[in-house]
PDB file of C-alpha atoms (C1' of nucleotides) in Angstrom:
ATOM      1  CA  UNK A 306      -2.323 -16.513   5.807  1.00 68.00           C
ATOM      2  CA  UNK A 307       0.001 -16.763   2.917  1.00 74.00           C
ATOM      3  CA  UNK A 308       3.310 -14.941   2.924  1.00 74.00           C
ATOM      4  CA  UNK A 309       2.307 -13.080  -0.498  1.00 82.00           C
ATOM      5  CA  UNK A 310      -1.260 -12.262   1.305  1.00 88.00           C
ATOM      6  CA  UNK A 311       0.537 -10.831   4.347  1.00 94.00           C
ATOM      7  CA  UNK A 312       2.846  -8.491   2.392  1.00 97.00           C
ATOM      8  CA  UNK A 313       0.273  -7.214   0.537  1.00 97.00           C
ATOM      9  CA  UNK A 314      -1.567  -6.725   3.905  1.00 98.00           C
ATOM     10  CA  UNK A 315       1.136  -5.079   5.275  1.00 98.00           C
ATOM     11  CA  UNK A 316       1.839  -2.608   2.230  1.00 98.00           C
ATOM     12  CA  UNK A 317      -1.605  -1.522   2.009  1.00 98.00           C
ATOM     13  CA  UNK A 318      -1.414  -1.194   5.892  1.00 98.00           C
ATOM     14  CA  UNK A 319       1.214   1.238   5.445  1.00 98.00           C
ATOM     15  CA  UNK A 320       0.159   3.195   2.438  1.00 98.00           C
ATOM     16  CA  UNK A 321      -1.600   5.702   4.909  1.00 98.00           C
ATOM     17  CA  UNK A 322       0.364   8.215   6.497  1.00 97.00           C
ATOM     18  CA  UNK A 323      -2.208   8.422   9.417  1.00 98.00           C
ATOM     19  CA  UNK A 324      -1.909   4.923   9.980  1.00 98.00           C
ATOM     20  CA  UNK A 325       2.396   5.267   9.860  1.00 98.00           C
ATOM     21  CA  UNK A 326       1.801   8.263  12.239  1.00 97.00           C
ATOM     22  CA  UNK A 327      -0.135   6.151  14.653  1.00 98.00           C
ATOM     23  CA  UNK A 328       2.552   3.275  14.410  1.00 98.00           C
ATOM     24  CA  UNK A 329       5.307   6.070  15.125  1.00 97.00           C
ATOM     25  CA  UNK A 330       3.172   7.097  18.235  1.00 97.00           C
ATOM     26  CA  UNK A 331       2.332   3.139  19.309  1.00 96.00           C
ATOM     27  CA  UNK A 332       6.779   2.971  18.631  1.00 96.00           C
ATOM     28  CA  UNK A 333       6.774   5.251  21.891  1.00 94.00           C
ATOM     29  CA  UNK A 334       4.475   2.657  23.990  1.00 94.00           C
ATOM     30  CA  UNK A 335       1.032   1.764  24.406  1.00 95.00           C
ATOM     31  CA  UNK A 336      -1.875   4.483  23.970  1.00 96.00           C
ATOM     32  CA  UNK A 337      -5.399   3.998  23.885  1.00 96.00           C
ATOM     33  CA  UNK A 338      -7.574   4.495  21.039  1.00 97.00           C
ATOM     34  CA  UNK A 339      -8.423   8.516  21.838  1.00 96.00           C
ATOM     35  CA  UNK A 340      -5.049   9.211  22.794  1.00 96.00           C
ATOM     36  CA  UNK A 341      -3.895   7.891  19.132  1.00 96.00           C
ATOM     37  CA  UNK A 342      -6.709  10.406  17.913  1.00 96.00           C
ATOM     38  CA  UNK A 343      -5.824  13.151  19.736  1.00 94.00           C
ATOM     39  CA  UNK A 344      -3.020  14.150  16.800  1.00 95.00           C
ATOM     40  CA  UNK A 345      -5.546  14.078  13.469  1.00 95.00           C
ATOM     41  CA  UNK A 346      -8.458  16.060  12.536  1.00 93.00           C
ATOM     42  CA  UNK A 347     -10.699  12.725  11.918  1.00 95.00           C
ATOM     43  CA  UNK A 348     -13.418  11.159  13.678  1.00 96.00           C
ATOM     44  CA  UNK A 349     -13.272   8.096  16.520  1.00 96.00           C
ATOM     45  CA  UNK A 350     -14.612   5.617  13.936  1.00 97.00           C
ATOM     46  CA  UNK A 351     -11.933   6.458  11.060  1.00 97.00           C
ATOM     47  CA  UNK A 352      -9.231   5.675  13.896  1.00 98.00           C
ATOM     48  CA  UNK A 353     -10.790   3.079  14.879  1.00 97.00           C
ATOM     49  CA  UNK A 354     -11.115   1.645  10.495  1.00 98.00           C
ATOM     50  CA  UNK A 355      -7.297   2.321  10.510  1.00 98.00           C
ATOM     51  CA  UNK A 356      -6.323   0.406  13.686  1.00 98.00           C
ATOM     52  CA  UNK A 357      -8.288  -2.323  11.985  1.00 98.00           C
ATOM     53  CA  UNK A 358      -6.503  -1.876   8.932  1.00 98.00           C
ATOM     54  CA  UNK A 359      -3.257  -1.928  11.300  1.00 98.00           C
ATOM     55  CA  UNK A 360      -4.638  -5.216  13.409  1.00 97.00           C
ATOM     56  CA  UNK A 361      -5.377  -7.276  10.344  1.00 97.00           C
ATOM     57  CA  UNK A 362      -2.068  -6.586   9.006  1.00 97.00           C
ATOM     58  CA  UNK A 363      -0.362  -7.815  12.450  1.00 96.00           C
ATOM     59  CA  UNK A 364       0.962  -4.639  13.105  1.00 97.00           C
ATOM     60  CA  UNK A 365      -0.647  -3.796  16.203  1.00 97.00           C
ATOM     61  CA  UNK A 366      -2.431  -5.767  19.062  1.00 96.00           C
ATOM     62  CA  UNK A 367      -5.178  -4.574  21.250  1.00 95.00           C
ATOM     63  CA  UNK A 368      -5.640  -5.519  25.246  1.00 94.00           C
ATOM     64  CA  UNK A 369      -8.257  -4.474  27.238  1.00 91.00           C
ATOM     65  CA  UNK A 370      -8.259  -2.174  30.355  1.00 89.00           C
ATOM     66  CA  UNK A 371     -11.840  -1.526  31.508  1.00 87.00           C
ATOM     67  CA  UNK A 372     -13.494   1.445  29.180  1.00 85.00           C
ATOM     68  CA  UNK A 373     -10.313   1.166  26.889  1.00 92.00           C
ATOM     69  CA  UNK A 374      -8.483  -1.181  24.839  1.00 95.00           C
ATOM     70  CA  UNK A 375      -4.841  -0.202  24.267  1.00 96.00           C
ATOM     71  CA  UNK A 376      -2.847  -0.783  21.204  1.00 96.00           C
ATOM     72  CA  UNK A 377       0.778  -1.874  21.087  1.00 96.00           C
ATOM     73  CA  UNK A 378       3.533  -1.930  18.162  1.00 96.00           C
ATOM     74  CA  UNK A 379       3.798  -5.100  16.863  1.00 96.00           C
ATOM     75  CA  UNK A 380       6.951  -4.637  14.558  1.00 95.00           C
ATOM     76  CA  UNK A 381       6.687  -8.663  13.109  1.00 94.00           C
ATOM     77  CA  UNK A 382       5.799  -7.562   9.680  1.00 96.00           C
ATOM     78  CA  UNK A 383       8.096  -5.330   9.221  1.00 97.00           C
ATOM     79  CA  UNK A 384      10.797  -7.867   8.802  1.00 96.00           C
ATOM     80  CA  UNK A 385       9.408  -9.369   5.875  1.00 96.00           C
ATOM     81  CA  UNK A 386       9.092  -5.737   4.620  1.00 98.00           C
ATOM     82  CA  UNK A 387      12.761  -5.447   5.089  1.00 97.00           C
ATOM     83  CA  UNK A 388      13.617  -8.471   3.649  1.00 97.00           C
ATOM     84  CA  UNK A 389      11.880  -8.075   0.616  1.00 97.00           C
ATOM     85  CA  UNK A 390      12.957  -4.237  -0.154  1.00 97.00           C
ATOM     86  CA  UNK A 391      16.626  -5.387   0.687  1.00 97.00           C
ATOM     87  CA  UNK A 392      16.491  -7.619  -2.312  1.00 96.00           C
ATOM     88  CA  UNK A 393      16.863  -4.493  -4.103  1.00 96.00           C
ATOM     89  CA  UNK A 394      19.467  -2.639  -2.131  1.00 95.00           C
ATOM     90  CA  UNK A 395      21.853  -3.295  -5.014  1.00 93.00           C
ATOM     91  CA  UNK A 396      19.842  -1.513  -7.521  1.00 93.00           C
ATOM     92  CA  UNK A 397      19.626   1.629  -5.913  1.00 92.00           C
ATOM     93  CA  UNK A 398      23.455   1.740  -4.097  1.00 89.00           C
ATOM     94  CA  UNK A 399      24.333   0.768  -7.983  1.00 82.00           C
ATOM     95  CA  UNK A 400      23.035   4.304  -9.092  1.00 64.00           C
ATOM     96  CA  UNK A 401      24.683   6.065  -6.812  1.00 63.00           C
ATOM     97  CA  UNK A 402      27.868   4.734  -8.061  1.00 60.00           C
ATOM     98  CA  UNK A 403      27.382   5.358 -10.763  1.00 64.00           C
ATOM     99  CA  UNK A 404      26.447   8.786  -9.815  1.00 65.00           C
ATOM    100  CA  UNK A 405      29.331   9.032  -7.969  1.00 63.00           C
ATOM    101  CA  UNK A 406      31.236   8.018 -11.118  1.00 61.00           C
ATOM    102  CA  UNK A 407      29.822  10.932 -13.473  1.00 68.00           C
ATOM    103  CA  UNK A 408      30.789  13.438 -10.481  1.00 69.00           C
ATOM    104  CA  UNK A 409      34.193  11.896 -10.534  1.00 66.00           C
ATOM    105  CA  UNK A 410      34.311  12.562 -14.685  1.00 63.00           C
ATOM    106  CA  UNK A 411      33.239  15.702 -14.692  1.00 67.00           C
ATOM    107  CA  UNK A 412      35.348  17.131 -11.461  1.00 65.00           C
ATOM    108  CA  UNK A 413      38.603  15.299 -13.787  1.00 58.00           C
ATOM    109  CA  UNK A 414      37.124  17.187 -17.109  1.00 57.00           C
ATOM    110  CA  UNK A 415      37.107  20.451 -15.111  1.00 52.00           C
ATOM    111  CA  UNK A 416      41.112  19.771 -14.134  1.00 52.00           C
ATOM    112  CA  UNK A 417      42.004  19.605 -17.541  1.00 46.00           C
ATOM    113  CA  UNK A 418      39.753  22.394 -18.706  1.00 47.00           C
ATOM    114  CA  UNK A 419      40.911  24.721 -15.793  1.00 47.00           C
ATOM    115  CA  UNK A 420      44.193  22.797 -14.430  1.00 46.00           C
ATOM    116  CA  UNK A 421      44.620  26.013 -11.510  1.00 41.00           C
ATOM    117  CA  UNK A 422      41.333  26.126  -9.587  1.00 37.00           C
TER     118      UNK A 422
ATOM    119  CA  UNK B 533       6.397  15.422  -4.225  1.00 67.00           C
ATOM    120  CA  UNK B 534       7.009  15.709  -0.552  1.00 74.00           C
ATOM    121  CA  UNK B 535       8.367  13.039   0.984  1.00 73.00           C
ATOM    122  CA  UNK B 536       5.064  12.035   2.787  1.00 81.00           C
ATOM    123  CA  UNK B 537       3.418  11.477  -0.767  1.00 88.00           C
ATOM    124  CA  UNK B 538       6.510   9.872  -1.877  1.00 94.00           C
ATOM    125  CA  UNK B 539       6.355   6.929   0.641  1.00 97.00           C
ATOM    126  CA  UNK B 540       2.522   7.323   0.197  1.00 97.00           C
ATOM    127  CA  UNK B 541       2.648   6.150  -3.306  1.00 98.00           C
ATOM    128  CA  UNK B 542       5.702   3.731  -3.034  1.00 98.00           C
ATOM    129  CA  UNK B 543       3.905   2.286  -0.773  1.00 98.00           C
ATOM    130  CA  UNK B 544       0.926   1.576  -2.032  1.00 98.00           C
ATOM    131  CA  UNK B 545       2.748   0.298  -5.352  1.00 98.00           C
ATOM    132  CA  UNK B 546       3.743  -2.104  -3.743  1.00 98.00           C
ATOM    133  CA  UNK B 547       0.767  -3.229  -1.711  1.00 98.00           C
ATOM    134  CA  UNK B 548      -0.106  -5.074  -5.156  1.00 98.00           C
ATOM    135  CA  UNK B 549       1.545  -9.215  -5.897  1.00 97.00           C
ATOM    136  CA  UNK B 550       1.383  -8.324  -9.648  1.00 98.00           C
ATOM    137  CA  UNK B 551       3.184  -5.064  -9.185  1.00 98.00           C
ATOM    138  CA  UNK B 552       6.085  -6.562  -6.947  1.00 98.00           C
ATOM    139  CA  UNK B 553       6.305  -9.815  -9.949  1.00 97.00           C
ATOM    140  CA  UNK B 554       7.114  -6.886 -12.473  1.00 98.00           C
ATOM    141  CA  UNK B 555       9.706  -5.469 -10.256  1.00 98.00           C
ATOM    142  CA  UNK B 556      11.015  -8.629  -9.543  1.00 97.00           C
ATOM    143  CA  UNK B 557      10.680  -8.931 -13.485  1.00 97.00           C
ATOM    144  CA  UNK B 558      12.826  -5.852 -14.424  1.00 96.00           C
ATOM    145  CA  UNK B 559      15.590  -7.113 -11.886  1.00 96.00           C
ATOM    146  CA  UNK B 560      16.472  -9.122 -14.133  1.00 94.00           C
ATOM    147  CA  UNK B 561      16.543  -6.146 -17.301  1.00 94.00           C
ATOM    148  CA  UNK B 562      14.507  -4.194 -19.452  1.00 95.00           C
ATOM    149  CA  UNK B 563      11.350  -5.468 -20.490  1.00 97.00           C
ATOM    150  CA  UNK B 564       8.493  -4.346 -23.185  1.00 96.00           C
ATOM    151  CA  UNK B 565       4.575  -4.588 -21.515  1.00 97.00           C
ATOM    152  CA  UNK B 566       3.695  -7.578 -23.642  1.00 96.00           C
ATOM    153  CA  UNK B 567       6.766  -9.410 -21.756  1.00 96.00           C
ATOM    154  CA  UNK B 568       5.704  -8.319 -18.393  1.00 97.00           C
ATOM    155  CA  UNK B 569       2.244  -9.533 -19.396  1.00 96.00           C
ATOM    156  CA  UNK B 570       3.005 -12.570 -20.798  1.00 94.00           C
ATOM    157  CA  UNK B 571       3.307 -14.839 -16.800  1.00 95.00           C
ATOM    158  CA  UNK B 572       0.058 -13.215 -15.751  1.00 95.00           C
ATOM    159  CA  UNK B 573      -3.791 -14.112 -16.834  1.00 94.00           C
ATOM    160  CA  UNK B 574      -4.599 -10.361 -17.638  1.00 96.00           C
ATOM    161  CA  UNK B 575      -5.181  -8.487 -19.990  1.00 96.00           C
ATOM    162  CA  UNK B 576      -3.012  -5.816 -21.713  1.00 96.00           C
ATOM    163  CA  UNK B 577      -4.537  -2.541 -20.711  1.00 97.00           C
ATOM    164  CA  UNK B 578      -4.685  -4.014 -16.859  1.00 98.00           C
ATOM    165  CA  UNK B 579      -0.616  -4.260 -17.517  1.00 98.00           C
ATOM    166  CA  UNK B 580      -0.242  -0.844 -18.595  1.00 98.00           C
ATOM    167  CA  UNK B 581      -2.309   0.553 -15.603  1.00 98.00           C
ATOM    168  CA  UNK B 582       0.094  -0.997 -13.304  1.00 98.00           C
ATOM    169  CA  UNK B 583       2.952   0.459 -14.926  1.00 98.00           C
ATOM    170  CA  UNK B 584       1.339   3.914 -14.619  1.00 98.00           C
ATOM    171  CA  UNK B 585       0.973   3.353 -10.904  1.00 98.00           C
ATOM    172  CA  UNK B 586       4.369   1.942 -10.854  1.00 98.00           C
ATOM    173  CA  UNK B 587       5.793   5.429 -12.924  1.00 97.00           C
ATOM    174  CA  UNK B 588       3.962   7.416 -10.578  1.00 97.00           C
ATOM    175  CA  UNK B 589       6.010   6.090  -7.768  1.00 97.00           C
ATOM    176  CA  UNK B 590       9.111   6.574  -9.806  1.00 96.00           C
ATOM    177  CA  UNK B 591       9.793   3.114  -8.911  1.00 97.00           C
ATOM    178  CA  UNK B 592       9.788   2.492 -12.976  1.00 97.00           C
ATOM    179  CA  UNK B 593      11.622   4.452 -16.121  1.00 96.00           C
ATOM    180  CA  UNK B 594      10.031   3.916 -19.433  1.00 95.00           C
ATOM    181  CA  UNK B 595      11.387   4.061 -22.828  1.00 94.00           C
ATOM    182  CA  UNK B 596      10.920   4.229 -27.155  1.00 91.00           C
ATOM    183  CA  UNK B 597      12.271   1.407 -29.308  1.00 88.00           C
ATOM    184  CA  UNK B 598       9.698   1.619 -32.440  1.00 86.00           C
ATOM    185  CA  UNK B 599       6.360   0.122 -30.890  1.00 85.00           C
ATOM    186  CA  UNK B 600       7.762  -0.770 -28.230  1.00 91.00           C
ATOM    187  CA  UNK B 601       7.747   1.096 -25.076  1.00 95.00           C
ATOM    188  CA  UNK B 602      10.618  -0.559 -22.900  1.00 96.00           C
ATOM    189  CA  UNK B 603      10.578  -0.274 -18.841  1.00 96.00           C
ATOM    190  CA  UNK B 604      13.474  -0.112 -16.830  1.00 96.00           C
ATOM    191  CA  UNK B 605      13.962  -0.728 -13.130  1.00 96.00           C
ATOM    192  CA  UNK B 606      14.307   2.258 -10.862  1.00 96.00           C
ATOM    193  CA  UNK B 607      14.599   1.472  -7.485  1.00 95.00           C
ATOM    194  CA  UNK B 608      15.194   4.833  -5.821  1.00 94.00           C
ATOM    195  CA  UNK B 609      12.229   4.961  -4.349  1.00 96.00           C
ATOM    196  CA  UNK B 610      12.768   1.691  -2.533  1.00 97.00           C
ATOM    197  CA  UNK B 611      15.960   3.372  -0.262  1.00 96.00           C
ATOM    198  CA  UNK B 612      13.061   5.433   1.533  1.00 96.00           C
ATOM    199  CA  UNK B 613      11.091   2.398   2.237  1.00 97.00           C
ATOM    200  CA  UNK B 614      14.276   0.652   3.669  1.00 97.00           C
ATOM    201  CA  UNK B 615      14.950   3.774   6.000  1.00 97.00           C
ATOM    202  CA  UNK B 616      11.585   3.741   7.003  1.00 97.00           C
ATOM    203  CA  UNK B 617      11.365   0.106   8.156  1.00 97.00           C
ATOM    204  CA  UNK B 618      15.039   0.219   9.432  1.00 97.00           C
ATOM    205  CA  UNK B 619      13.633   2.715  12.249  1.00 96.00           C
ATOM    206  CA  UNK B 620      11.577   0.077  13.244  1.00 96.00           C
ATOM    207  CA  UNK B 621      14.143  -3.155  13.482  1.00 95.00           C
ATOM    208  CA  UNK B 622      14.386  -2.709  17.066  1.00 93.00           C
ATOM    209  CA  UNK B 623      11.153  -3.510  17.994  1.00 93.00           C
ATOM    210  CA  UNK B 624      11.140  -6.725  15.956  1.00 92.00           C
ATOM    211  CA  UNK B 625      14.881  -7.690  16.882  1.00 89.00           C
ATOM    212  CA  UNK B 626      13.660  -7.354  20.499  1.00 82.00           C
ATOM    213  CA  UNK B 627      10.642  -9.634  20.175  1.00 64.00           C
ATOM    214  CA  UNK B 628      12.962 -12.370  19.015  1.00 63.00           C
ATOM    215  CA  UNK B 629      15.541 -11.527  21.825  1.00 60.00           C
ATOM    216  CA  UNK B 630      12.426 -11.528  24.138  1.00 64.00           C
ATOM    217  CA  UNK B 631      11.389 -14.661  22.545  1.00 65.00           C
ATOM    218  CA  UNK B 632      15.408 -16.426  22.911  1.00 62.00           C
ATOM    219  CA  UNK B 633      14.802 -15.838  26.710  1.00 61.00           C
ATOM    220  CA  UNK B 634      11.850 -17.638  26.993  1.00 68.00           C
ATOM    221  CA  UNK B 635      13.328 -20.599  25.340  1.00 69.00           C
ATOM    222  CA  UNK B 636      16.244 -20.878  27.435  1.00 66.00           C
ATOM    223  CA  UNK B 637      14.112 -20.523  30.388  1.00 62.00           C
ATOM    224  CA  UNK B 638      12.030 -22.803  29.461  1.00 67.00           C
ATOM    225  CA  UNK B 639      14.879 -25.360  28.450  1.00 65.00           C
ATOM    226  CA  UNK B 640      16.466 -24.141  32.106  1.00 58.00           C
ATOM    227  CA  UNK B 641      13.424 -25.333  33.506  1.00 57.00           C
ATOM    228  CA  UNK B 642      13.386 -28.926  31.902  1.00 52.00           C
ATOM    229  CA  UNK B 643      16.934 -29.268  32.936  1.00 52.00           C
ATOM    230  CA  UNK B 644      15.342 -28.940  36.559  1.00 45.00           C
ATOM    231  CA  UNK B 645      12.515 -31.282  36.644  1.00 48.00           C
ATOM    232  CA  UNK B 646      14.541 -34.036  34.354  1.00 47.00           C
ATOM    233  CA  UNK B 647      18.104 -33.516  35.297  1.00 46.00           C
ATOM    234  CA  UNK B 648      19.319 -36.515  33.458  1.00 41.00           C
ATOM    235  CA  UNK B 649      17.670 -35.728  29.936  1.00 37.00           C
TER     236      UNK B 649
ATOM    237  C1'  DT C 291      -1.113   0.719 -49.366  1.00 52.29           C
ATOM    238  C1'  DG C 292      -3.072  -2.577 -46.034  1.00 52.29           C
ATOM    239  C1'  DG C 293      -1.839  -5.854 -42.728  1.00 52.29           C
ATOM    240  C1'  DT C 294       0.330  -6.940 -37.895  1.00 52.29           C
ATOM    241  C1'  DT C 295       2.102  -6.034 -33.946  1.00 52.29           C
ATOM    242  C1'  DA C 296       2.500  -3.114 -29.509  1.00 52.29           C
ATOM    243  C1'  DA C 297       0.645  -0.017 -26.734  1.00 52.29           C
ATOM    244  C1'  DT C 298      -2.997   3.191 -25.206  1.00 52.29           C
ATOM    245  C1'  DT C 299      -6.940   5.229 -24.049  1.00 52.29           C
ATOM    246  C1'  DA C 300     -11.781   5.415 -23.312  1.00 52.29           C
ATOM    247  C1'  DA C 301     -15.855   3.449 -21.442  1.00 52.29           C
ATOM    248  C1'  DC C 302     -17.812   1.088 -18.239  1.00 52.29           C
ATOM    249  C1'  DC C 303     -18.108  -2.193 -13.528  1.00 52.29           C
ATOM    250  C1'  DA C 304     -17.813  -4.136  -8.954  1.00 52.29           C
ATOM    251  C1'  DA C 305     -15.233  -3.817  -4.970  1.00 52.29           C
ATOM    252  C1'  DT C 306     -12.457  -1.691  -1.503  1.00 52.29           C
ATOM    253  C1'  DT C 307     -11.120   2.779   1.013  1.00 52.29           C
ATOM    254  C1'  DG C 308     -11.487   6.838   3.775  1.00 52.29           C
ATOM    255  C1'  DG C 309     -14.337   9.645   5.878  1.00 52.29           C
ATOM    256  C1'  DT C 310     -18.992  11.038   8.275  1.00 52.29           C
ATOM    257  C1'  DA C 311     -23.008  11.017  11.516  1.00 52.29           C
ATOM    258  C1'  DA C 312     -25.849   8.532  15.175  1.00 52.29           C
ATOM    259  C1'  DA C 313     -26.859   4.776  17.612  1.00 52.29           C
ATOM    260  C1'  DT C 314     -24.753   1.550  20.278  1.00 52.29           C
ATOM    261  C1'  DT C 315     -22.391  -1.363  23.716  1.00 52.29           C
ATOM    262  C1'  DA C 316     -19.679  -1.214  28.069  1.00 52.29           C
ATOM    263  C1'  DA C 317     -17.523   0.120  32.296  1.00 52.29           C
ATOM    264  C1'  DA C 318     -16.433   3.891  36.106  1.00 52.29           C
ATOM    265  C1'  DG C 319     -18.061   6.614  39.473  1.00 52.29           C
ATOM    266  C1'  DG C 320     -21.250  10.115  41.874  1.00 52.29           C
TER     267       DG C 320
ATOM    268  C1'  DC D 403     -29.645   4.934  39.336  1.00 52.29           C
ATOM    269  C1'  DC D 404     -28.258   7.708  36.320  1.00 52.29           C
ATOM    270  C1'  DT D 405     -24.236  10.357  34.048  1.00 52.29           C
ATOM    271  C1'  DT D 406     -19.862  10.556  31.614  1.00 52.29           C
ATOM    272  C1'  DT D 407     -16.470   8.378  28.959  1.00 52.29           C
ATOM    273  C1'  DA D 408     -14.343   4.757  25.671  1.00 52.29           C
ATOM    274  C1'  DA D 409     -14.912   2.811  22.000  1.00 52.29           C
ATOM    275  C1'  DT D 410     -17.297   0.221  18.707  1.00 52.29           C
ATOM    276  C1'  DT D 411     -21.132  -0.655  14.951  1.00 52.29           C
ATOM    277  C1'  DT D 412     -23.979   0.808  11.448  1.00 52.29           C
ATOM    278  C1'  DA D 413     -25.592   3.362   7.520  1.00 52.29           C
ATOM    279  C1'  DC D 414     -23.966   5.887   4.177  1.00 52.29           C
ATOM    280  C1'  DC D 415     -21.212   8.966   0.512  1.00 52.29           C
ATOM    281  C1'  DA D 416     -17.384   9.784  -2.712  1.00 52.29           C
ATOM    282  C1'  DA D 417     -13.410   8.594  -4.594  1.00 52.29           C
ATOM    283  C1'  DT D 418     -10.219   5.029  -5.810  1.00 52.29           C
ATOM    284  C1'  DT D 419      -8.870   0.797  -7.585  1.00 52.29           C
ATOM    285  C1'  DG D 420      -8.502  -3.628 -10.271  1.00 52.29           C
ATOM    286  C1'  DG D 421     -10.626  -5.602 -13.656  1.00 52.29           C
ATOM    287  C1'  DT D 422     -12.952  -5.972 -18.597  1.00 52.29           C
ATOM    288  C1'  DT D 423     -13.994  -5.105 -23.807  1.00 52.29           C
ATOM    289  C1'  DA D 424     -13.561  -2.409 -27.784  1.00 52.29           C
ATOM    290  C1'  DA D 425     -11.857   1.702 -29.963  1.00 52.29           C
ATOM    291  C1'  DT D 426      -7.525   4.438 -31.851  1.00 52.29           C
ATOM    292  C1'  DT D 427      -2.935   5.420 -32.218  1.00 52.29           C
ATOM    293  C1'  DA D 428       1.399   4.000 -33.753  1.00 52.29           C
ATOM    294  C1'  DA D 429       5.047   1.856 -35.922  1.00 52.29           C
ATOM    295  C1'  DC D 430       6.925  -1.933 -38.704  1.00 52.29           C
ATOM    296  C1'  DC D 431       6.954  -4.754 -43.133  1.00 52.29           C
ATOM    297  C1'  DA D 432       5.752  -7.158 -47.651  1.00 52.29           C
TER     298       DA D 432
END
DNA sequence: TGGTTAATTAACCAATTGGTAAATTAAAGG
DNA sequence: CCTTTAATTTACCAATTGGTTAATTAACCA
């Protein structure tokens, strides 16, 4: 998979709250499809579809144990997401810096207008 | 916007390579719709739609300058993405640790089988 | 005023998505 | 062997997505 396609698939997989919840559950450890479905008000086939999306994005791997098909978290693709988003960190931090500057300036002005407070 | 919905919208917006390229371009500075469209082989209305997706996700803001509607990057929502993905860092780092362990083990075995190399 | 440029809106289309219910596969276990 | 349990496949549906072309809005400019 081209690195761009991998990011497309990973971001698309993460855009659904059910799938993010599934990943959060798998962070606690391996789970069967039924166990993963339990917290949600949706059918088993719907969960199967979500798992396929996660699997194609490489975010989970699947095993076999009798009639169960346990899922395991595979966080590898999230490293590219972290790398991608890191490129933009300076932009949101810069914004916070400017907010801090603004608040400091505001406070300084209040000091000048109301020296005894 | 509920925090969950914000993450949904942000991840969905980032799942398209055209939109990620637009953000990368805006990281260089403000740009008009025409300037943003220039690198792509798609129509102006298609760009307008992408910009609406980015705007609803809060990833860009838009101004007015005569007949131009300049776009600016607003990286704020990416902070939540960074925070979310950070929760999983230990999983992919653990994986690398295990790979390192495996490689060390492999090298140790080679040492035992072929001591003079 | 009339023409050009920038951008959006409207209407449409094909493909994808997230869901369902019903049928099927596969293994466990009395 | 038959039933139950786990999960998937199939077929379907409505809504969304990413794109198009044509028409419209809005501002500049000669």
